[in-house]
Short mmCIF file of C-alpha atoms and ligand atoms in Angstrom, two decimals:
data_model
loop_
_atom_site.label_atom_id
_atom_site.label_comp_id
_atom_site.label_asym_id
_atom_site.label_seq_id
_atom_site.Cartn_x
_atom_site.Cartn_y
_atom_site.Cartn_z
CA MET A 7 -26.95 21.90 1.73
CA ALA A 8 -25.79 18.45 0.56
CA THR A 9 -23.33 16.82 2.90
CA PHE A 10 -21.61 13.49 3.18
CA LYS A 11 -19.69 11.63 5.93
CA ALA A 12 -15.89 11.96 5.89
CA ILE A 13 -12.83 11.58 8.10
CA VAL A 14 -11.74 15.20 8.37
CA VAL A 15 -8.30 16.34 9.56
CA ASP A 16 -8.00 19.97 10.56
CA LYS A 17 -5.36 22.22 12.06
CA ALA A 18 -5.49 23.09 15.75
CA GLY A 19 -2.61 25.31 16.88
CA ALA A 20 0.61 23.40 16.37
CA GLY A 21 -1.28 20.09 16.20
CA GLN A 22 -4.34 18.73 14.46
CA THR A 23 -7.85 17.41 15.10
CA VAL A 24 -9.41 14.41 13.40
CA ARG A 25 -13.06 13.41 13.44
CA LEU A 26 -15.84 11.74 11.51
CA ALA A 27 -17.81 14.77 10.28
CA ASP A 28 -20.39 15.95 7.74
CA PHE A 29 -18.61 17.55 4.81
CA ASP A 30 -20.32 19.99 2.50
CA GLU A 31 -20.32 18.83 -1.13
CA LYS A 32 -19.78 22.40 -2.35
CA ASP A 33 -16.34 22.30 -0.63
CA LEU A 34 -15.06 19.44 -2.76
CA MET A 35 -12.04 20.34 -4.86
CA ASP A 36 -12.01 20.63 -8.65
CA GLY A 37 -12.08 17.47 -10.72
CA ASP A 38 -13.84 16.12 -13.78
CA VAL A 39 -15.21 12.96 -12.16
CA THR A 40 -17.34 12.61 -9.05
CA VAL A 41 -17.30 9.14 -7.50
CA ARG A 42 -19.62 7.49 -4.97
CA VAL A 43 -17.00 5.83 -2.77
CA GLU A 44 -17.93 2.28 -1.78
CA TRP A 45 -14.79 0.96 -0.11
CA SER A 46 -11.56 2.44 1.21
CA THR A 47 -8.80 1.15 3.46
CA VAL A 48 -6.47 2.04 6.26
CA ASN A 49 -2.90 2.04 4.94
CA TYR A 50 0.17 2.90 7.01
CA LYS A 51 0.16 6.38 5.47
CA ASP A 52 -3.48 6.88 6.54
CA GLY A 53 -2.38 5.99 10.04
CA LEU A 54 0.35 8.62 9.89
CA ALA A 55 -2.23 11.15 8.60
CA VAL A 56 -4.94 10.54 11.21
CA THR A 57 -2.49 10.39 14.13
CA GLY A 58 -0.44 13.36 12.85
CA LYS A 59 2.72 11.29 13.42
CA ALA A 60 4.20 12.49 10.15
CA PRO A 61 3.33 15.49 7.99
CA VAL A 62 1.28 13.56 5.41
CA VAL A 63 -1.53 16.17 5.31
CA ARG A 64 -0.44 19.32 3.49
CA ARG A 65 -3.74 21.17 3.12
CA PHE A 66 -6.38 21.85 5.80
CA PRO A 67 -9.13 20.90 6.22
CA MET A 68 -8.28 17.56 4.57
CA ILE A 69 -10.30 14.40 4.06
CA ALA A 70 -7.96 11.51 4.94
CA GLY A 71 -7.55 8.41 2.80
CA VAL A 72 -5.21 7.62 -0.09
CA ASP A 73 -7.31 5.06 -1.96
CA PHE A 74 -10.86 4.06 -2.82
CA SER A 75 -13.04 1.95 -5.06
CA GLY A 76 -16.44 3.14 -6.14
CA THR A 77 -18.83 4.07 -8.91
CA VAL A 78 -18.75 7.11 -11.15
CA GLU A 79 -21.71 9.42 -10.52
CA VAL A 80 -20.86 12.42 -12.74
CA SER A 81 -18.18 12.76 -15.38
CA SER A 82 -17.04 15.25 -18.00
CA HIS A 83 -13.93 13.11 -18.71
CA PRO A 84 -14.01 11.27 -22.04
CA ASN A 85 -12.98 7.88 -20.49
CA TRP A 86 -15.61 7.74 -17.76
CA ARG A 87 -19.38 7.54 -17.60
CA PRO A 88 -21.85 7.32 -14.73
CA GLY A 89 -21.97 3.72 -13.49
CA ASP A 90 -18.33 2.88 -14.29
CA LYS A 91 -16.52 0.97 -11.53
CA VAL A 92 -13.19 2.60 -10.67
CA ILE A 93 -10.13 2.43 -8.39
CA LEU A 94 -7.91 5.28 -7.29
CA ASN A 95 -4.55 4.96 -5.54
CA GLY A 96 -2.49 7.93 -4.46
CA TRP A 97 -2.04 11.03 -6.70
CA GLY A 98 -1.97 13.10 -3.50
CA LEU A 99 -5.42 12.05 -2.21
CA GLY A 100 -5.42 12.53 1.58
CA GLU A 101 -2.31 14.72 1.24
CA THR A 102 -2.95 17.66 -1.12
CA HIS A 103 -6.31 16.60 -2.64
CA LEU A 104 -9.43 15.80 -0.56
CA GLY A 105 -9.21 12.09 0.12
CA ALA A 106 -10.87 8.72 0.05
CA LEU A 107 -12.23 8.04 3.55
CA ALA A 108 -15.54 9.66 2.65
CA GLN A 109 -18.80 8.84 0.90
CA LYS A 110 -17.92 11.06 -2.05
CA ALA A 111 -14.78 12.14 -3.93
CA ARG A 112 -14.19 14.53 -6.82
CA VAL A 113 -11.02 13.72 -8.71
CA LYS A 114 -9.27 13.90 -12.07
CA GLY A 115 -10.42 11.24 -14.50
CA ASP A 116 -6.77 10.72 -15.47
CA TRP A 117 -6.11 9.34 -12.00
CA LEU A 118 -8.62 6.50 -12.23
CA VAL A 119 -8.08 2.86 -13.08
CA ARG A 120 -10.96 0.70 -14.30
CA LEU A 121 -11.88 -2.04 -11.81
CA PRO A 122 -10.76 -5.33 -13.36
CA ALA A 123 -13.69 -7.66 -14.12
CA GLY A 124 -12.31 -10.38 -11.88
CA ILE A 125 -11.88 -8.22 -8.78
CA SER A 126 -14.83 -6.97 -6.65
CA SER A 127 -14.92 -3.40 -5.35
CA ARG A 128 -14.36 -4.76 -1.86
CA ASP A 129 -11.40 -6.92 -2.83
CA ALA A 130 -9.85 -4.00 -4.73
CA MET A 131 -9.60 -2.21 -1.39
CA ALA A 132 -8.71 -5.34 0.56
CA ILE A 133 -5.71 -5.27 -1.77
CA GLY A 134 -5.59 -1.47 -1.63
CA THR A 135 -2.53 0.71 -2.10
CA ALA A 136 -0.49 -1.70 0.03
CA GLY A 137 -1.24 -4.60 -2.32
CA TYR A 138 -0.86 -2.61 -5.48
CA THR A 139 2.55 -1.44 -4.18
CA ALA A 140 3.52 -5.05 -3.47
CA MET A 141 2.59 -5.85 -7.12
CA LEU A 142 4.70 -2.90 -8.36
CA ALA A 143 7.60 -4.29 -6.34
CA VAL A 144 7.22 -7.80 -7.80
CA MET A 145 7.11 -6.31 -11.31
CA ALA A 146 10.29 -4.28 -10.57
CA LEU A 147 12.09 -7.46 -9.45
CA GLU A 148 11.02 -9.19 -12.65
CA ARG A 149 12.32 -6.27 -14.76
CA ALA A 150 15.63 -6.70 -12.89
CA GLY A 151 15.80 -10.29 -14.07
CA LEU A 152 14.51 -12.13 -11.00
CA GLY A 153 12.44 -15.30 -11.32
CA PRO A 154 11.62 -18.23 -9.09
CA GLY A 155 14.61 -20.16 -10.42
CA ARG A 156 17.09 -17.57 -9.12
CA GLY A 157 16.54 -18.40 -5.46
CA PRO A 158 14.42 -17.28 -2.49
CA VAL A 159 13.04 -13.79 -1.94
CA VAL A 160 12.81 -12.18 1.51
CA VAL A 161 9.83 -10.02 2.47
CA THR A 162 10.18 -7.66 5.46
CA GLY A 163 7.27 -6.34 7.47
CA ALA A 164 5.68 -9.56 6.27
CA ALA A 165 2.62 -9.59 8.52
CA GLY A 166 1.67 -6.03 7.49
CA GLY A 167 -0.33 -4.96 4.43
CA VAL A 168 2.40 -4.65 1.78
CA GLY A 169 4.19 -7.70 3.24
CA SER A 170 1.13 -9.99 3.32
CA VAL A 171 0.24 -9.29 -0.33
CA ALA A 172 3.90 -9.60 -1.37
CA VAL A 173 4.18 -13.00 0.31
CA ALA A 174 0.94 -14.25 -1.36
CA LEU A 175 1.96 -12.92 -4.81
CA LEU A 176 5.49 -14.32 -4.74
CA ALA A 177 4.26 -17.70 -3.50
CA LYS A 178 1.66 -17.94 -6.26
CA LEU A 179 4.37 -17.05 -8.81
CA GLY A 180 6.44 -19.99 -7.56
CA TYR A 181 9.11 -18.24 -5.45
CA ALA A 182 10.39 -19.61 -2.17
CA VAL A 183 9.43 -16.80 0.23
CA ILE A 184 11.28 -15.95 3.46
CA ALA A 185 8.90 -13.88 5.61
CA SER A 186 10.58 -11.60 8.11
CA THR A 187 8.35 -10.61 11.01
CA GLY A 188 8.54 -9.33 14.57
CA ARG A 189 5.39 -11.31 15.41
CA PRO A 190 6.28 -15.02 15.68
CA GLU A 191 2.62 -15.68 16.57
CA GLU A 192 1.80 -14.84 12.94
CA ALA A 193 3.97 -17.71 11.57
CA SER A 194 1.01 -19.93 10.67
CA TYR A 195 -0.80 -16.98 9.06
CA LEU A 196 2.29 -16.25 6.93
CA LYS A 197 2.73 -19.95 6.02
CA GLY A 198 -0.93 -19.96 5.01
CA LEU A 199 -0.19 -17.11 2.59
CA GLY A 200 2.62 -19.20 1.09
CA ALA A 201 5.79 -18.34 3.07
CA THR A 202 8.28 -21.22 3.07
CA GLU A 203 10.39 -19.87 5.97
CA ILE A 204 9.83 -17.43 8.85
CA LEU A 205 12.69 -15.14 9.90
CA ASP A 206 12.73 -13.20 13.19
CA ARG A 207 13.05 -9.54 12.23
CA LYS A 208 15.64 -9.11 15.05
CA GLU A 209 18.08 -10.90 12.74
CA LEU A 210 17.81 -7.96 10.33
CA SER A 211 17.46 -5.06 12.76
CA GLY A 212 21.02 -4.51 14.08
CA PRO A 213 23.75 -2.51 12.32
CA ALA A 214 24.51 -4.07 8.92
CA ARG A 215 27.92 -5.38 7.89
CA PRO A 216 29.00 -4.18 4.46
CA LEU A 217 28.62 -7.77 3.16
CA ALA A 218 27.17 -10.73 5.01
CA LYS A 219 26.49 -14.36 4.10
CA GLU A 220 24.39 -14.50 0.87
CA ARG A 221 20.90 -15.68 1.79
CA TRP A 222 18.44 -14.62 -0.95
CA ALA A 223 18.25 -13.61 -4.58
CA GLY A 224 16.04 -10.63 -3.85
CA GLY A 225 13.81 -8.88 -1.44
CA ILE A 226 10.77 -6.66 -0.96
CA ASP A 227 11.32 -4.30 1.92
CA ALA A 228 8.57 -2.35 3.68
CA VAL A 229 10.73 -1.40 6.67
CA GLY A 230 13.77 0.67 5.57
CA SER A 231 16.61 1.68 7.92
CA THR A 232 18.95 -1.07 9.24
CA THR A 233 16.52 -3.74 8.02
CA LEU A 234 16.95 -2.71 4.36
CA ALA A 235 20.72 -2.39 4.95
CA ASN A 236 20.83 -5.98 6.24
CA VAL A 237 18.68 -7.24 3.41
CA LEU A 238 21.06 -5.68 0.89
CA SER A 239 24.16 -7.10 2.62
CA MET A 240 22.68 -10.61 2.48
CA THR A 241 21.52 -10.48 -1.17
CA ARG A 242 23.25 -12.89 -3.52
CA TYR A 243 25.47 -11.81 -6.40
CA GLY A 244 23.41 -10.08 -9.14
CA GLY A 245 20.25 -9.95 -7.05
CA ALA A 246 17.78 -7.09 -6.56
CA VAL A 247 15.84 -5.53 -3.69
CA ALA A 248 12.73 -3.41 -4.05
CA ALA A 249 12.45 -0.69 -1.37
CA CYS A 250 8.93 0.52 -0.78
CA GLY A 251 8.52 1.44 2.89
CA LEU A 252 9.78 3.07 6.04
CA ALA A 253 7.91 1.33 8.86
CA GLY A 254 11.23 0.97 10.74
CA GLY A 255 12.75 4.33 9.74
CA MET A 256 13.53 6.59 6.81
CA ASP A 257 17.34 6.27 7.09
CA LEU A 258 19.43 3.77 5.17
CA PRO A 259 22.73 3.06 7.01
CA THR A 260 24.35 0.94 4.32
CA SER A 261 27.57 0.90 2.30
CA VAL A 262 28.19 0.64 -1.43
CA ALA A 263 29.63 -2.87 -0.95
CA PRO A 264 26.51 -4.82 -2.07
CA PHE A 265 26.26 -2.68 -5.20
CA ILE A 266 29.91 -2.62 -6.33
CA LEU A 267 31.09 -6.00 -5.10
CA ARG A 268 27.98 -8.13 -5.70
CA GLY A 269 26.22 -6.20 -8.43
CA VAL A 270 23.09 -5.96 -6.30
CA SER A 271 20.40 -3.51 -7.51
CA LEU A 272 18.26 -1.37 -5.22
CA LEU A 273 14.93 -0.63 -6.86
CA GLY A 274 12.77 2.27 -5.71
CA ILE A 275 8.99 1.77 -5.63
CA ASP A 276 6.57 4.72 -5.60
CA SER A 277 2.85 4.08 -5.89
CA VAL A 278 1.66 7.66 -5.56
CA MET A 279 2.84 9.29 -8.80
CA CYS A 280 3.36 5.98 -10.68
CA PRO A 281 2.43 6.46 -14.36
CA LEU A 282 -0.98 5.16 -15.47
CA PRO A 283 0.22 2.34 -17.81
CA LEU A 284 2.21 0.77 -14.95
CA ARG A 285 -0.79 1.05 -12.61
CA GLN A 286 -3.05 -0.56 -15.18
CA GLU A 287 -0.54 -3.37 -15.64
CA ALA A 288 -0.26 -3.84 -11.81
CA TRP A 289 -4.04 -4.15 -11.47
CA ARG A 290 -4.18 -6.59 -14.42
CA ARG A 291 -1.51 -8.67 -12.74
CA LEU A 292 -3.31 -8.58 -9.37
CA GLU A 293 -6.33 -10.04 -11.09
CA THR A 294 -4.37 -13.05 -12.26
CA ASP A 295 -1.43 -13.42 -9.87
CA LEU A 296 -3.06 -12.97 -6.48
CA ASP A 297 -4.82 -16.00 -5.13
CA GLN A 298 -8.17 -14.47 -4.17
CA SER A 299 -8.78 -17.07 -1.50
CA LYS A 300 -5.80 -15.56 0.34
CA ILE A 301 -7.44 -12.16 0.46
CA ALA A 302 -10.03 -13.43 2.92
CA ALA A 303 -7.30 -14.52 5.35
CA MET A 304 -5.62 -11.08 5.21
CA VAL A 305 -8.54 -8.73 5.59
CA SER A 306 -10.57 -7.35 8.45
CA GLU A 307 -13.54 -5.04 7.77
CA ILE A 308 -14.45 -1.88 9.67
CA GLY A 309 -16.75 1.09 9.25
CA LEU A 310 -15.85 4.79 8.87
CA ASP A 311 -16.45 5.28 12.61
CA GLU A 312 -13.61 2.84 13.42
CA VAL A 313 -10.99 4.40 11.11
CA ILE A 314 -9.35 6.72 13.62
CA ALA A 315 -8.67 3.92 16.14
CA ALA A 316 -7.42 1.67 13.30
CA GLY A 317 -5.02 4.43 12.20
CA GLN A 318 -3.52 4.44 15.67
CA ARG A 319 -3.14 0.64 15.62
CA ILE A 320 -1.45 0.51 12.24
CA VAL A 321 1.31 2.98 13.17
CA GLU A 322 1.91 0.90 16.31
CA GLY A 323 2.52 -2.15 14.05
CA GLN A 324 -0.47 -3.98 15.52
CA VAL A 325 -2.46 -4.61 12.34
CA ARG A 326 -2.26 -7.97 10.63
CA GLY A 327 -2.70 -7.92 6.88
CA ARG A 328 -5.17 -5.40 5.51
CA ILE A 329 -8.10 -3.34 6.83
CA VAL A 330 -10.93 -2.63 4.44
CA VAL A 331 -13.37 0.19 5.22
CA LYS A 332 -17.02 -0.23 4.21
CA ILE A 333 -18.38 3.14 3.08
CA GLY A 334 -21.21 2.60 0.63
P1 LIG B 429 1.66 -2.08 7.94
O1 LIG B 429 1.71 -1.34 9.20
O2 LIG B 429 0.50 -2.87 7.54
O3 LIG B 429 2.96 -3.01 7.83
C1 LIG B 429 4.22 -2.60 8.25
C2 LIG B 429 4.91 -3.79 8.94
O4 LIG B 429 6.27 -3.42 9.18
C3 LIG B 429 4.35 -4.13 10.32
O5 LIG B 429 3.24 -4.92 10.22
C4 LIG B 429 5.54 -4.83 10.91
O6 LIG B 429 5.59 -6.14 10.36
C5 LIG B 429 6.73 -4.06 10.34
N1 LIG B 429 7.23 -3.05 11.25
C6 LIG B 429 6.51 -2.06 11.85
N2 LIG B 429 7.30 -1.30 12.62
C7 LIG B 429 8.53 -1.84 12.54
C8 LIG B 429 9.82 -1.51 13.10
N3 LIG B 429 9.95 -0.50 13.97
N4 LIG B 429 10.87 -2.26 12.76
C9 LIG B 429 10.74 -3.31 11.92
N5 LIG B 429 9.59 -3.65 11.33
C10 LIG B 429 8.50 -2.95 11.65
O7 LIG B 429 1.95 -0.96 6.82
P2 LIG B 429 1.77 -1.14 5.21
O8 LIG B 429 2.06 -2.51 4.81
O9 LIG B 429 0.51 -0.47 4.79
O10 LIG B 429 3.00 -0.20 4.71
C11 LIG B 429 4.32 -0.64 4.92
C12 LIG B 429 5.28 0.47 4.54
O11 LIG B 429 5.22 0.67 3.13
C13 LIG B 429 4.97 1.81 5.21
O12 LIG B 429 6.18 2.44 5.53
C14 LIG B 429 4.26 2.56 4.10
O13 LIG B 429 4.40 3.95 4.28
C15 LIG B 429 5.00 2.06 2.89
N6 LIG B 429 4.22 2.17 1.66
C16 LIG B 429 4.86 2.79 0.63
C17 LIG B 429 4.20 2.90 -0.60
C18 LIG B 429 4.95 3.47 -1.73
O14 LIG B 429 4.33 4.01 -2.63
N7 LIG B 429 6.25 3.36 -1.75
C19 LIG B 429 2.80 2.50 -0.75
C20 LIG B 429 2.26 1.79 0.39
C21 LIG B 429 2.95 1.67 1.57
P3 LIG B 429 5.86 -7.44 11.30
O15 LIG B 429 4.93 -7.33 12.46
O16 LIG B 429 5.58 -8.59 10.37
O17 LIG B 429 7.29 -7.37 11.72
#
């Protein structure tokens, strides 16, 4: 019996169990590429999955983990050969397909992105799904006509994973970045990533007025709920806001006023089912537009045996930046 180590979530009555366990290779799901996983991460969604705080896992037993980087071991897919370095984000890993927090994964070759030459396997997961989502959000703002000359951009949940990468990307691209955080002690960290101004998240957390004083040309929001409503109500005429998260709640108590009176656009960002060409573009852009020296400031490294505790910390909003998980 060939087994490998994995974070396994299983059903237990109305709840669930989660443990680091030996998983039998013969129980891997169908796929045309088998990958030796080298690095994974703990994203907010992984935290929800391992704590059971939200119904992320939809098949049991499940291996948790929505993203990995690694090396192809076996492939019958025309694009991939043994030895190729690959990245996978989303596509239901850790939800409906056995996931990434494991030494091995069997997946569809169509889901894989080639590791860019200028990004190491470790840095790919230091960026992870959070960072790739931040890049998708920046690209969406650009498609909506935003550029550094249009005015500042606000980033909410700034000290978290999506937020940290968004701040670093926008700063490198020349934007003035307003970083909204509930952790004032992280001000110097956020300034180090390139934020020009720190905003207390309390200013964005109360009920939103239909329209408030115009403060920014755009935003990247990882929080949702009243925070996103306030961001929209403070966006300048013709601006755009990319919504990618729900760390503060799934609701959106807003009005149509920002849209019909200020021509503001609300842009939805999904990383999970995002089409391959857009993913490839996002990873190309991460290679050039993310200052790699900033990655070191954002990342902390753990082993598979520390993932469950880290999952708890991330849903409690206690994680700064990104967590990379050493697997290989
Ligand atoms: P993190 O936990 O790293 O960051 C979330 C941040 O949000 C926290 O660090 C905190 O920032 C802020 N926050 C947490 N709780 C609250 C609250 N109650 N009210 C206001 N702010 C809060 O998570 P990630 O960066 O990994 O993910 C962020 C969000 O983006 C999650 O909801 C995640 O599910 C979503 N996401 C969506 C993707 C997509 O495809 N659309 C892909 C990846 C992530 P601070 O301390 O600075 O205030």
